[in-house]
Each structure stands twice: as structure tokens, then as C-alpha cells.
Amino acid sequence: MQPLSHVLPPSAATTADGHLSIGGCDLVALAEEHGTPLVVYDAGALRDTMQRYLQAFRAHDPHAEVIYASKAFWAQAVLRMVHEEDLRVDVASGGELFMALHAGFPPQKIVMHGNAKDAREINEALEARVGLLVCDSLDEIALLNHIAGERGVVQDVLIRVTPGVKPSTHEYISTGQLDSKFGFSLEGGLAAAAVAACRTATHVNIVGLHCHIGSQIFEIGAYPVAAQLLAAFVKEVGRDGLDIMDMGGGLGIAYGRADDPPSVEAYADTVMEAVFAEWDAAGLERPRVMVEPGRSIVGRAGVTVYRVTGTKDIPGVRRYVAVDGGMSDLMRPMLYGAVYEAILPERPEAEASEHVRLVGKHCESGDVLIKEIDLPHLEAGNLVCLPATGAYGVAMASNYNGVTRPAVVFVENGEATVVVRRETYGELVSRDA
Ligand code: LLP
């Protein structure tokens, strides 16, 4: 079992007052100043991970590309940072495209995804002149060809292939299997039909393949299996024009002390070596490899700080500790049964003394942040911090129960910057006619 530091941002430390700090900022002071729930990102850790990714992949090939999957956390501050660090960006909707453009991304560096893009989104992508558009269905290829024709442009595309690989992860975030709403399966000839459709379309230029087998993956041996199937497919349909192999995202992170995910470097070595070895073995010219990490870039860098609103002991049953957030800022426990750790910003070193259920403030019995955990004694007013909430946390936040979405701060070298302010009540009614 690893220490808790394993799931906290690397800069986590204890202050002279015995408080938990991140990026040199005391979380107790941050909660006082900015209120709770508060999402705090270690900005240095974000940048370091982006650079580690680039270095790990480019050690194998200087032309390898790292494309940040913005769905994991899409604030302007992180998108600007991704751009500054020279990564590309993956957007999965017209809205994400808008946010990437707004953050200053050159369109050429944007990869547009989405299994159900509509005509408006395709028009937006073409209007912006995105570098790559990933096609997910024959209808989409036909629609894209039509719209690009009307506009008199030719769009570079990748075809999303589902290789029939099913890594062990939650069913909701497993995407590479045959029975999937995503992409074209190798089995049954759907992928071959898609390549053929692109090759005959006059305003669609196929430049490669895409494959995303799932998310929160620890078993990186699934990537070589996918690579082998993809190389065989390229051989079958012909290498002509298929210069890019985008292997998607998916590297898992540690949420709990017992989790032991592979390093970015091990993942990069596995993916790059597998693709090159399989293409070499098939006698194919090597492709330019791209990857699309989301969670493994932002997950560990972020924590969420809540304030305890009250506790309740049900004799013979359990002790409940309720906090001022919940499923509206962190859906993952409810949606995927995700298990988080907790640490007390006021007493990070204190010994656990009670077994509790940490619950949110929403009108749902299922609004449970942590089902069972041993923690030091907690009372109303105390703070609780959940580590590793940087990915798919605020990115999936809602206004359920009229709860306003939390503020987000970046911390580094003892300085905190609000990058997303807390939502106001006024904003809750701002769209109502
Ligand atoms: N590329 C594509 C095409 C994707 O669909 C995804 C994630 C990624 C890249 C990034 O995957 P990552 O490196 O983050 O695993 N809300 C879920 C995760 C959904 C992932 C959806 N697609 C969760 O909280 O676990």
C-alpha cells in the first residue's frame, strides 16, 4: 500500500502550521479565501506532465504528437497551457472546438472528434479549418464530403477504428470492443468500407487511422494487441495515404493508495514500440504516431476541497459526514463506482479514528462521495480534501439542485490564481426566457 502522497499532486507538503499545502499554498487558507467546494490544481504538475508526455513519445520519434483530450478538464487556463507547452488538442463537440479556438489554438493543431457530429458541428470544424477530423460513421463521411464540397475544401480525416480489444476497465468507459457506438469495427468489414468511402470521396482526404480502446487503463498490454490488429488492417486496405496512427488516450491514474498505474514513460514505450514493430513486421512504412491523453495529464494534479456541513451517527449502522458539494462537482463515484481517498487539510498527519460515509448535499441517496473510509474525527466546519479529482471532475459538473459550480484555482510557487470563478445564483437563471 502506497502512502497518500501517491494520489496527491507532487508538490503536496505540510506547512509549518501542520496544514496540507499544494504548490506552496495552504489549502486551509485557500478554502477560507475562495470558499468551498474548491478545485485546486498544481499548475507546475500540469506543465511537467505535459512535457513528460512529449519527451516520452518523442524519444521514440521526434514527429510523434501528443493531443490533449480536453474533455477531461477544459478551462481556458488549461487549454492555453496545453498550447504553450506545444501539445495539440482533441475536441469532441462544437462547444469544445469553440473553447479551444477561444484559448488561441491554431486550428491546424485541433483534432475534432465526436460519434454524432451534426451538420452544424461539421460546418464549424470546416469553417475553423481544423487540422484533423475523426470520422465515426458512413453517414458522417457522406455528410462531411457534401459540406466540404459545398465549401470547396478538402478535409483531412482519420477513421475511427474499433479493433475488438476490450481492456479491463469500467463498461461505461470501455470503447474498443466490437459492440460499441464508437467507430468502425475491423470485424465485419465496417472499417474497410469506411476507408474505401473516404478514398472515393472527393472532398475527404484520409490521412490515417484512430483507435481509442478505453479509459482508466492499467493493462497497457492491450495497446500492442490493438497495434497488431491495426497493422494487419493497414496491410489489408493498403498503406497508401495512411500516414497517421492515432492510438487514442486511456492511461489510468491512481485514485486509491493500492492503485499502481504504469508510468507515462512505460506507456509511451509500449505504444511506440508496438506500433513500429507491427508496421515493420507487416512491411509497412512506419506511421506518425499520435496519442490523446486526458486523465493522465490532469487527474493527479487536481484536488477538491469541501467543508463538512454536518455529521450524523446512526447507532449500530454508521456515521455520516456530509459536505457542501457532491455529485454536482464529482459524478464519478456515482456514475462509475469510482473510489477516492480523502485527507484533512487541517490535519493531514492525523490518525484515522472513525469509519464514515462521506456524502454530498444533493437530494439523492446515491450522492455518496466515499462509501466507506477511515478518517480522523470530523465535525461541521472541518475541511476534507479528495485527491485525484483533476480529470472528469469539474469537467462533468452540473447544476443539479441549483448548486453552483465550484471555483477553480491554479497554485504554483506559493501563488494562487483563480482561473474559473465560482458560479453565481444569477447564472442559474441567466438562460431562462
Ligand atoms: N480520445 C478519445 C477519442 C476519447 O474518447 C477519450 C476519452 C480520450 C481520448 C481521453 O481518454 P483518457 O486519456 O482521459 O482516458 N468520464 C469518464 C471517462 C470518459 C472518457 C471518454 N473518452 C471518467 O470519468 O472516467
Short mmCIF file of C-alpha atoms and ligand atoms in Angstrom, two decimals:
data_model
loop_
_atom_site.label_atom_id
_atom_site.label_comp_id
_atom_site.label_asym_id
_atom_site.label_seq_id
_atom_site.Cartn_x
_atom_site.Cartn_y
_atom_site.Cartn_z
CA MET A 1 0.00 0.00 0.00
CA GLN A 2 1.38 3.38 -1.02
CA PRO A 3 1.30 6.49 1.21
CA LEU A 4 -1.39 9.09 0.47
CA SER A 5 1.18 11.24 -1.30
CA HIS A 6 0.89 8.71 -4.12
CA VAL A 7 -2.50 10.17 -5.10
CA LEU A 8 -1.79 13.82 -4.25
CA PRO A 9 -0.12 16.32 -6.60
CA PRO A 10 3.68 16.02 -6.37
CA SER A 11 4.01 19.41 -4.66
CA ALA A 12 1.78 18.38 -1.73
CA ALA A 13 3.52 19.20 1.56
CA THR A 14 2.81 20.06 5.17
CA THR A 15 3.10 23.70 6.26
CA ALA A 16 4.70 24.92 9.49
CA ASP A 17 1.15 25.05 10.93
CA GLY A 18 0.69 21.39 10.06
CA HIS A 19 -1.72 22.11 7.22
CA LEU A 20 -1.76 20.48 3.80
CA SER A 21 -0.32 22.66 1.06
CA ILE A 22 -0.16 22.29 -2.68
CA GLY A 23 2.08 24.38 -4.90
CA GLY A 24 3.20 26.17 -1.74
CA CYS A 25 -0.36 27.29 -0.94
CA ASP A 26 -2.06 26.30 2.32
CA LEU A 27 -5.35 24.60 1.44
CA VAL A 28 -6.97 25.84 4.66
CA ALA A 29 -6.19 29.43 3.69
CA LEU A 30 -7.34 28.83 0.12
CA ALA A 31 -10.67 27.45 1.34
CA GLU A 32 -11.11 30.49 3.61
CA GLU A 33 -10.36 32.90 0.81
CA HIS A 34 -12.16 31.27 -2.10
CA GLY A 35 -14.87 29.24 -0.40
CA THR A 36 -15.70 25.57 -0.92
CA PRO A 37 -16.05 23.31 -2.78
CA LEU A 38 -12.81 24.46 -4.33
CA VAL A 39 -10.90 22.70 -7.08
CA VAL A 40 -7.17 23.27 -6.77
CA TYR A 41 -4.68 22.37 -9.50
CA ASP A 42 -0.94 22.16 -9.14
CA ALA A 43 -0.05 24.17 -12.25
CA GLY A 44 3.57 23.04 -12.20
CA ALA A 45 2.46 19.41 -12.16
CA LEU A 46 0.21 20.01 -15.17
CA ARG A 47 3.07 21.50 -17.14
CA ASP A 48 5.53 18.80 -16.05
CA THR A 49 3.20 16.03 -17.10
CA MET A 50 2.64 17.64 -20.49
CA GLN A 51 6.40 17.85 -21.02
CA ARG A 52 6.95 14.31 -19.75
CA TYR A 53 4.44 13.11 -22.31
CA LEU A 54 6.12 14.92 -25.18
CA GLN A 55 9.56 13.72 -24.17
CA ALA A 56 8.48 10.13 -23.63
CA PHE A 57 6.87 9.86 -27.05
CA ARG A 58 9.40 11.97 -28.93
CA ALA A 59 12.24 9.86 -27.52
CA HIS A 60 10.97 7.26 -30.00
CA ASP A 61 10.15 9.61 -32.84
CA PRO A 62 10.50 13.40 -32.92
CA HIS A 63 7.37 13.54 -35.11
CA ALA A 64 5.13 11.83 -32.52
CA GLU A 65 2.28 14.07 -31.37
CA VAL A 66 0.54 14.36 -28.02
CA ILE A 67 -3.02 15.58 -28.29
CA TYR A 68 -4.63 16.62 -25.00
CA ALA A 69 -8.19 15.28 -24.66
CA SER A 70 -9.88 18.46 -23.46
CA LYS A 71 -12.98 16.67 -22.20
CA ALA A 72 -11.02 15.72 -19.07
CA PHE A 73 -10.79 19.39 -17.98
CA TRP A 74 -11.48 22.19 -20.38
CA ALA A 75 -10.98 25.50 -18.61
CA GLN A 76 -9.35 28.19 -20.74
CA ALA A 77 -6.35 28.24 -18.39
CA VAL A 78 -5.52 24.60 -19.04
CA LEU A 79 -6.16 24.89 -22.77
CA ARG A 80 -3.83 27.88 -23.00
CA MET A 81 -1.21 25.93 -21.08
CA VAL A 82 -1.60 22.92 -23.39
CA HIS A 83 -1.00 25.22 -26.34
CA GLU A 84 2.01 26.89 -24.69
CA GLU A 85 3.52 23.50 -23.96
CA ASP A 86 3.16 22.63 -27.65
CA LEU A 87 0.63 19.82 -27.38
CA ARG A 88 -2.30 19.56 -29.75
CA VAL A 89 -5.87 19.40 -28.56
CA ASP A 90 -8.71 16.93 -29.03
CA VAL A 91 -12.21 18.39 -29.06
CA ALA A 92 -15.32 16.25 -29.08
CA SER A 93 -18.05 18.75 -29.88
CA GLY A 94 -18.70 22.17 -31.36
CA GLY A 95 -18.51 23.58 -27.84
CA GLU A 96 -15.10 22.09 -27.14
CA LEU A 97 -13.95 23.34 -30.55
CA PHE A 98 -15.13 26.83 -29.63
CA MET A 99 -13.27 26.68 -26.32
CA ALA A 100 -10.03 25.51 -27.97
CA LEU A 101 -10.21 28.27 -30.57
CA HIS A 102 -11.03 30.78 -27.85
CA ALA A 103 -7.92 29.68 -25.96
CA GLY A 104 -5.86 30.54 -29.03
CA PHE A 105 -5.19 27.15 -30.57
CA PRO A 106 -4.19 27.34 -34.20
CA PRO A 107 -6.92 25.33 -35.98
CA GLN A 108 -4.28 23.13 -37.57
CA LYS A 109 -3.48 21.71 -34.11
CA ILE A 110 -7.08 20.78 -33.36
CA VAL A 111 -8.38 17.23 -33.76
CA MET A 112 -12.16 17.10 -33.94
CA HIS A 113 -13.91 14.03 -32.55
CA GLY A 114 -17.49 13.06 -31.84
CA ASN A 115 -19.51 9.97 -32.71
CA ALA A 116 -22.58 12.00 -33.59
CA LYS A 117 -21.37 15.23 -35.14
CA ASP A 118 -24.20 17.13 -36.75
CA ALA A 119 -24.08 19.37 -39.81
CA ARG A 120 -23.58 22.44 -37.67
CA GLU A 121 -20.52 20.96 -35.96
CA ILE A 122 -19.07 19.79 -39.25
CA ASN A 123 -19.57 23.27 -40.65
CA GLU A 124 -17.91 24.76 -37.60
CA ALA A 125 -14.93 22.43 -37.98
CA LEU A 126 -14.58 23.27 -41.66
CA GLU A 127 -15.07 26.97 -41.05
CA ALA A 128 -12.30 26.88 -38.45
CA ARG A 129 -10.15 24.70 -40.75
CA VAL A 130 -9.29 22.13 -38.09
CA GLY A 131 -6.24 20.03 -38.84
CA LEU A 132 -7.89 16.65 -38.47
CA LEU A 133 -11.44 15.45 -38.23
CA VAL A 134 -12.01 11.92 -36.97
CA CYS A 135 -14.86 10.18 -38.79
CA ASP A 136 -17.08 7.86 -36.87
CA SER A 137 -19.76 6.69 -39.30
CA LEU A 138 -20.51 6.31 -43.00
CA ASP A 139 -23.25 8.92 -42.66
CA GLU A 140 -20.70 11.34 -41.29
CA ILE A 141 -18.27 10.69 -44.16
CA ALA A 142 -21.06 11.35 -46.67
CA LEU A 143 -22.22 14.48 -44.87
CA LEU A 144 -18.67 15.77 -44.49
CA ASN A 145 -17.95 15.16 -48.17
CA HIS A 146 -21.11 17.03 -49.10
CA ILE A 147 -20.48 20.03 -46.83
CA ALA A 148 -16.77 20.22 -47.75
CA GLY A 149 -17.81 20.09 -51.42
CA GLU A 150 -20.21 22.99 -50.94
CA ARG A 151 -17.44 24.93 -49.28
CA GLY A 152 -14.92 23.95 -51.94
CA VAL A 153 -12.45 22.47 -49.44
CA VAL A 154 -10.88 19.09 -48.83
CA GLN A 155 -10.71 17.95 -45.19
CA ASP A 156 -8.00 15.68 -43.79
CA VAL A 157 -9.58 12.89 -41.77
CA LEU A 158 -8.79 9.88 -39.65
CA ILE A 159 -11.11 6.91 -39.50
CA ARG A 160 -12.00 5.74 -36.00
CA VAL A 161 -11.47 2.00 -35.84
CA THR A 162 -12.75 -0.26 -33.08
CA PRO A 163 -10.29 -3.14 -33.10
CA GLY A 164 -12.29 -5.51 -30.90
CA VAL A 165 -9.96 -5.13 -27.91
CA LYS A 166 -11.65 -4.91 -24.54
CA PRO A 167 -9.32 -3.74 -21.77
CA SER A 168 -10.47 -4.30 -18.22
CA THR A 169 -12.00 -1.01 -17.19
CA HIS A 170 -15.50 0.13 -16.35
CA GLU A 171 -18.03 -0.83 -19.03
CA TYR A 172 -19.09 2.81 -19.46
CA ILE A 173 -15.57 3.88 -20.40
CA SER A 174 -14.54 0.88 -22.47
CA THR A 175 -14.73 1.79 -26.14
CA GLY A 176 -12.60 -0.53 -28.26
CA GLN A 177 -14.90 -3.57 -28.29
CA LEU A 178 -16.91 -4.75 -31.27
CA ASP A 179 -20.29 -3.90 -29.75
CA SER A 180 -19.73 -0.15 -29.40
CA LYS A 181 -21.42 3.03 -30.54
CA PHE A 182 -17.97 4.34 -31.50
CA GLY A 183 -16.15 3.96 -34.77
CA PHE A 184 -15.91 1.25 -37.38
CA SER A 185 -15.22 -2.33 -36.37
CA LEU A 186 -12.50 -4.33 -38.06
CA GLU A 187 -14.75 -7.34 -37.79
CA GLY A 188 -17.49 -7.42 -40.39
CA GLY A 189 -15.60 -5.11 -42.76
CA LEU A 190 -17.00 -1.83 -41.48
CA ALA A 191 -13.58 -0.23 -41.15
CA ALA A 192 -12.58 -1.33 -44.65
CA ALA A 193 -15.81 0.13 -46.01
CA ALA A 194 -15.06 3.42 -44.27
CA VAL A 195 -11.56 3.63 -45.75
CA ALA A 196 -13.00 2.86 -49.19
CA ALA A 197 -15.70 5.52 -48.73
CA CYS A 198 -13.07 8.12 -47.85
CA ARG A 199 -10.83 7.13 -50.71
CA THR A 200 -13.58 7.66 -53.23
CA ALA A 201 -14.95 10.85 -51.64
CA THR A 202 -13.68 13.90 -53.49
CA HIS A 203 -13.64 16.32 -50.55
CA VAL A 204 -12.36 13.98 -47.86
CA ASN A 205 -8.67 13.14 -47.65
CA ILE A 206 -7.95 10.15 -45.45
CA VAL A 207 -4.56 10.54 -43.76
CA GLY A 208 -4.68 7.81 -41.14
CA LEU A 209 -6.49 5.81 -38.52
CA HIS A 210 -7.63 6.44 -34.99
CA CYS A 211 -8.30 3.96 -32.22
CA HIS A 212 -9.25 4.60 -28.60
CA ILE A 213 -9.74 1.35 -26.70
CA GLY A 214 -10.96 2.85 -23.45
CA SER A 215 -10.09 4.90 -20.41
CA GLN A 216 -8.51 4.36 -16.97
CA ILE A 217 -6.42 1.52 -18.38
CA PHE A 218 -3.68 -0.09 -16.29
CA GLU A 219 -3.20 -3.10 -18.54
CA ILE A 220 -1.12 -1.39 -21.20
CA GLY A 221 -0.57 -4.76 -22.87
CA ALA A 222 -3.89 -4.04 -24.59
CA TYR A 223 -2.16 -1.47 -26.84
CA PRO A 224 0.18 -3.93 -28.56
CA VAL A 225 -2.82 -6.18 -29.21
CA ALA A 226 -4.63 -3.26 -30.84
CA ALA A 227 -1.48 -2.29 -32.78
CA GLN A 228 -1.16 -5.77 -34.21
CA LEU A 229 -4.77 -5.77 -35.42
CA LEU A 230 -4.40 -2.27 -36.87
CA ALA A 231 -1.19 -3.12 -38.76
CA ALA A 232 -2.91 -6.15 -40.28
CA PHE A 233 -5.77 -3.89 -41.29
CA VAL A 234 -3.47 -1.33 -42.92
CA LYS A 235 -1.82 -4.13 -44.83
CA GLU A 236 -5.24 -5.34 -45.98
CA VAL A 237 -6.51 -1.95 -47.19
CA GLY A 238 -3.13 -0.64 -48.34
CA ARG A 239 -0.79 1.82 -46.62
CA ASP A 240 -1.43 4.47 -49.27
CA GLY A 241 -2.11 7.78 -47.51
CA LEU A 242 -2.49 6.20 -44.06
CA ASP A 243 0.39 8.17 -42.59
CA ILE A 244 -1.02 8.75 -39.10
CA MET A 245 -1.81 6.20 -36.40
CA ASP A 246 -3.60 7.90 -33.52
CA MET A 247 -3.70 5.41 -30.64
CA GLY A 248 -6.18 7.43 -28.55
CA GLY A 249 -5.88 8.02 -24.82
CA GLY A 250 -6.66 5.87 -21.84
CA LEU A 251 -3.69 5.62 -19.49
CA GLY A 252 -5.07 5.21 -15.98
CA ILE A 253 -4.13 7.07 -12.80
CA ALA A 254 -4.08 6.16 -9.12
CA TYR A 255 -7.25 7.11 -7.28
CA GLY A 256 -6.52 4.91 -4.31
CA ARG A 257 -3.35 4.02 -2.44
CA ALA A 258 -3.42 0.49 -3.79
CA ASP A 259 -3.63 1.60 -7.42
CA ASP A 260 -0.39 1.20 -9.31
CA PRO A 261 -0.73 2.61 -12.83
CA PRO A 262 2.06 2.35 -15.39
CA SER A 263 4.20 5.46 -15.83
CA VAL A 264 3.81 7.79 -18.79
CA GLU A 265 7.22 6.54 -19.96
CA ALA A 266 6.23 2.87 -19.78
CA TYR A 267 3.03 3.66 -21.66
CA ALA A 268 4.94 5.62 -24.32
CA ASP A 269 7.49 2.82 -24.74
CA THR A 270 4.74 0.22 -25.05
CA VAL A 271 2.70 2.15 -27.59
CA MET A 272 5.58 3.38 -29.74
CA GLU A 273 7.47 0.08 -29.77
CA ALA A 274 4.33 -1.87 -30.56
CA VAL A 275 3.23 0.33 -33.45
CA PHE A 276 6.68 0.46 -35.01
CA ALA A 277 7.28 -3.27 -34.53
CA GLU A 278 3.92 -4.21 -36.03
CA TRP A 279 4.22 -1.87 -39.01
CA ASP A 280 7.81 -3.10 -39.59
CA ALA A 281 6.73 -6.74 -39.36
CA ALA A 282 3.97 -6.12 -41.88
CA GLY A 283 6.48 -4.49 -44.23
CA LEU A 284 4.69 -1.14 -43.95
CA GLU A 285 6.27 2.28 -43.83
CA ARG A 286 6.06 3.47 -40.20
CA PRO A 287 3.27 5.91 -39.42
CA ARG A 288 3.43 9.12 -37.44
CA VAL A 289 2.09 8.11 -34.03
CA MET A 290 -0.27 10.30 -32.08
CA VAL A 291 -1.82 9.78 -28.64
CA GLU A 292 -4.69 11.55 -26.90
CA PRO A 293 -4.25 11.50 -23.12
CA GLY A 294 -6.73 13.33 -20.93
CA ARG A 295 -6.99 11.87 -17.45
CA SER A 296 -3.29 11.07 -17.05
CA ILE A 297 -2.36 14.71 -17.74
CA VAL A 298 -4.78 16.46 -15.39
CA GLY A 299 -6.09 13.83 -12.96
CA ARG A 300 -3.45 13.76 -10.27
CA ALA A 301 -2.75 17.49 -10.50
CA GLY A 302 -6.20 18.41 -9.15
CA VAL A 303 -7.83 18.05 -5.73
CA THR A 304 -11.21 19.16 -4.44
CA VAL A 305 -11.62 20.75 -1.03
CA TYR A 306 -15.01 20.50 0.68
CA ARG A 307 -16.28 21.77 4.01
CA VAL A 308 -18.15 19.48 6.34
CA THR A 309 -21.67 20.77 6.91
CA GLY A 310 -22.68 18.20 9.49
CA THR A 311 -22.33 14.69 10.81
CA LYS A 312 -24.81 12.07 11.93
CA ASP A 313 -24.35 8.86 13.89
CA ILE A 314 -26.94 6.18 13.34
CA PRO A 315 -26.38 3.80 16.25
CA GLY A 316 -25.40 0.36 15.05
CA VAL A 317 -25.42 1.49 11.45
CA ARG A 318 -22.78 4.11 10.58
CA ARG A 319 -21.53 7.66 10.86
CA TYR A 320 -22.35 10.02 8.01
CA VAL A 321 -20.24 13.05 7.21
CA ALA A 322 -21.94 15.48 4.82
CA VAL A 323 -20.05 18.08 2.79
CA ASP A 324 -21.02 21.16 0.78
CA GLY A 325 -20.59 19.55 -2.66
CA GLY A 326 -21.17 16.12 -4.11
CA MET A 327 -22.43 14.63 -7.34
CA SER A 328 -22.73 18.05 -8.98
CA ASP A 329 -18.97 18.57 -8.85
CA LEU A 330 -17.82 14.93 -8.77
CA MET A 331 -20.04 12.49 -10.64
CA ARG A 332 -17.51 9.69 -10.85
CA PRO A 333 -18.31 7.82 -7.61
CA MET A 334 -21.98 7.73 -8.54
CA LEU A 335 -21.53 7.02 -12.24
CA TYR A 336 -18.69 4.52 -12.22
CA GLY A 337 -18.44 3.47 -8.59
CA ALA A 338 -15.08 5.27 -8.52
CA VAL A 339 -13.32 5.04 -5.16
CA TYR A 340 -11.46 8.10 -3.85
CA GLU A 341 -9.22 8.73 -0.88
CA ALA A 342 -9.63 11.68 1.48
CA ILE A 343 -7.22 13.75 3.53
CA LEU A 344 -7.88 16.53 6.02
CA PRO A 345 -6.24 19.84 5.02
CA GLU A 346 -6.22 20.99 8.68
CA ARG A 347 -4.63 17.79 10.00
CA PRO A 348 -3.08 15.82 7.13
CA GLU A 349 -0.98 13.71 9.51
CA ALA A 350 -3.77 12.87 11.98
CA GLU A 351 -4.53 9.20 12.64
CA ALA A 352 -7.80 7.76 11.42
CA SER A 353 -10.20 7.21 14.31
CA GLU A 354 -13.62 6.70 12.79
CA HIS A 355 -15.22 4.79 9.97
CA VAL A 356 -17.53 7.05 7.97
CA ARG A 357 -19.51 7.51 4.81
CA LEU A 358 -18.74 10.81 3.11
CA VAL A 359 -21.84 12.14 1.40
CA GLY A 360 -22.78 15.13 -0.71
CA LYS A 361 -25.54 17.70 -0.38
CA HIS A 362 -27.83 16.53 -3.17
CA CYS A 363 -31.32 15.15 -2.81
CA GLU A 364 -30.31 11.63 -3.79
CA SER A 365 -29.35 8.73 -1.57
CA GLY A 366 -26.79 7.80 -4.19
CA ASP A 367 -24.98 11.10 -3.77
CA VAL A 368 -22.11 9.45 -1.94
CA LEU A 369 -18.54 10.67 -2.45
CA ILE A 370 -16.86 7.88 -0.48
CA LYS A 371 -18.85 4.86 0.65
CA GLU A 372 -16.54 3.68 3.40
CA ILE A 373 -13.42 5.33 4.72
CA ASP A 374 -11.43 5.56 7.94
CA LEU A 375 -10.74 9.19 8.77
CA PRO A 376 -9.68 11.28 11.75
CA HIS A 377 -12.62 12.72 13.70
CA LEU A 378 -14.60 15.22 11.65
CA GLU A 379 -17.11 17.83 12.72
CA ALA A 380 -19.12 20.51 10.99
CA GLY A 381 -16.78 23.24 9.79
CA ASN A 382 -13.80 20.96 9.11
CA LEU A 383 -12.31 20.60 5.65
CA VAL A 384 -11.95 17.41 3.62
CA CYS A 385 -9.82 17.13 0.50
CA LEU A 386 -10.35 14.50 -2.18
CA PRO A 387 -7.18 13.85 -4.20
CA ALA A 388 -7.01 12.93 -7.88
CA THR A 389 -10.16 14.79 -8.88
CA GLY A 390 -8.47 16.75 -11.68
CA ALA A 391 -9.93 14.72 -14.55
CA TYR A 392 -13.63 14.37 -15.32
CA GLY A 393 -14.47 16.24 -12.11
CA VAL A 394 -15.46 19.86 -12.80
CA ALA A 395 -15.48 18.88 -16.47
CA MET A 396 -18.62 16.86 -15.74
CA ALA A 397 -20.12 19.25 -13.20
CA SER A 398 -23.82 20.12 -13.26
CA ASN A 399 -26.21 22.49 -11.54
CA TYR A 400 -28.36 19.77 -10.06
CA ASN A 401 -30.37 21.05 -7.12
CA GLY A 402 -29.42 24.58 -8.12
CA VAL A 403 -25.93 24.03 -6.84
CA THR A 404 -23.46 26.46 -8.38
CA ARG A 405 -20.34 25.03 -9.95
CA PRO A 406 -17.13 25.42 -7.93
CA ALA A 407 -14.28 27.84 -8.40
CA VAL A 408 -11.01 26.51 -9.80
CA VAL A 409 -7.63 27.84 -8.75
CA PHE A 410 -4.16 27.13 -10.09
CA VAL A 411 -1.41 27.11 -7.49
CA GLU A 412 2.31 27.34 -8.04
CA ASN A 413 5.28 28.71 -6.04
CA GLY A 414 3.04 29.90 -3.24
CA GLU A 415 0.70 31.82 -5.52
CA ALA A 416 -2.91 31.02 -6.23
CA THR A 417 -4.76 32.27 -9.29
CA VAL A 418 -8.49 31.90 -9.75
CA VAL A 419 -8.84 30.51 -13.26
CA VAL A 420 -12.59 29.81 -13.09
CA ARG A 421 -14.65 31.81 -10.62
CA ARG A 422 -17.45 30.22 -8.65
CA GLU A 423 -20.77 30.26 -10.46
CA THR A 424 -23.33 32.73 -9.15
CA TYR A 425 -27.03 32.23 -8.37
CA GLY A 426 -27.73 34.79 -11.08
CA GLU A 427 -26.13 32.49 -13.62
CA LEU A 428 -28.57 29.78 -12.63
CA VAL A 429 -31.40 31.81 -14.16
CA SER A 430 -29.42 33.62 -16.82
CA ARG A 431 -30.61 31.41 -19.67
CA ASP A 432 -34.27 31.36 -18.75
CA ALA A 433 -36.50 33.36 -21.08
N1 LLP B 1 -9.61 10.13 -27.10
C1 LLP B 1 -10.89 9.79 -27.22
C2 LLP B 1 -11.46 9.59 -28.56
C3 LLP B 1 -11.70 9.63 -26.08
O1 LLP B 1 -12.96 9.28 -26.23
C4 LLP B 1 -11.14 9.86 -24.81
C5 LLP B 1 -11.97 9.72 -23.61
C6 LLP B 1 -9.81 10.24 -24.72
C7 LLP B 1 -9.06 10.35 -25.89
C8 LLP B 1 -9.13 10.51 -23.42
O2 LLP B 1 -9.08 9.39 -22.61
P1 LLP B 1 -8.29 9.43 -21.22
O3 LLP B 1 -6.82 9.57 -21.54
O4 LLP B 1 -8.80 10.56 -20.44
O5 LLP B 1 -8.60 8.11 -20.61
N2 LLP B 1 -15.83 10.32 -17.81
C9 LLP B 1 -15.05 9.10 -17.74
C10 LLP B 1 -14.02 8.99 -18.84
C11 LLP B 1 -14.61 9.07 -20.21
C12 LLP B 1 -13.56 9.04 -21.28
C13 LLP B 1 -14.14 9.40 -22.59
N3 LLP B 1 -13.20 9.44 -23.64
C14 LLP B 1 -14.42 9.00 -16.37
O6 LLP B 1 -14.60 9.91 -15.56
O7 LLP B 1 -13.77 8.02 -16.05
#
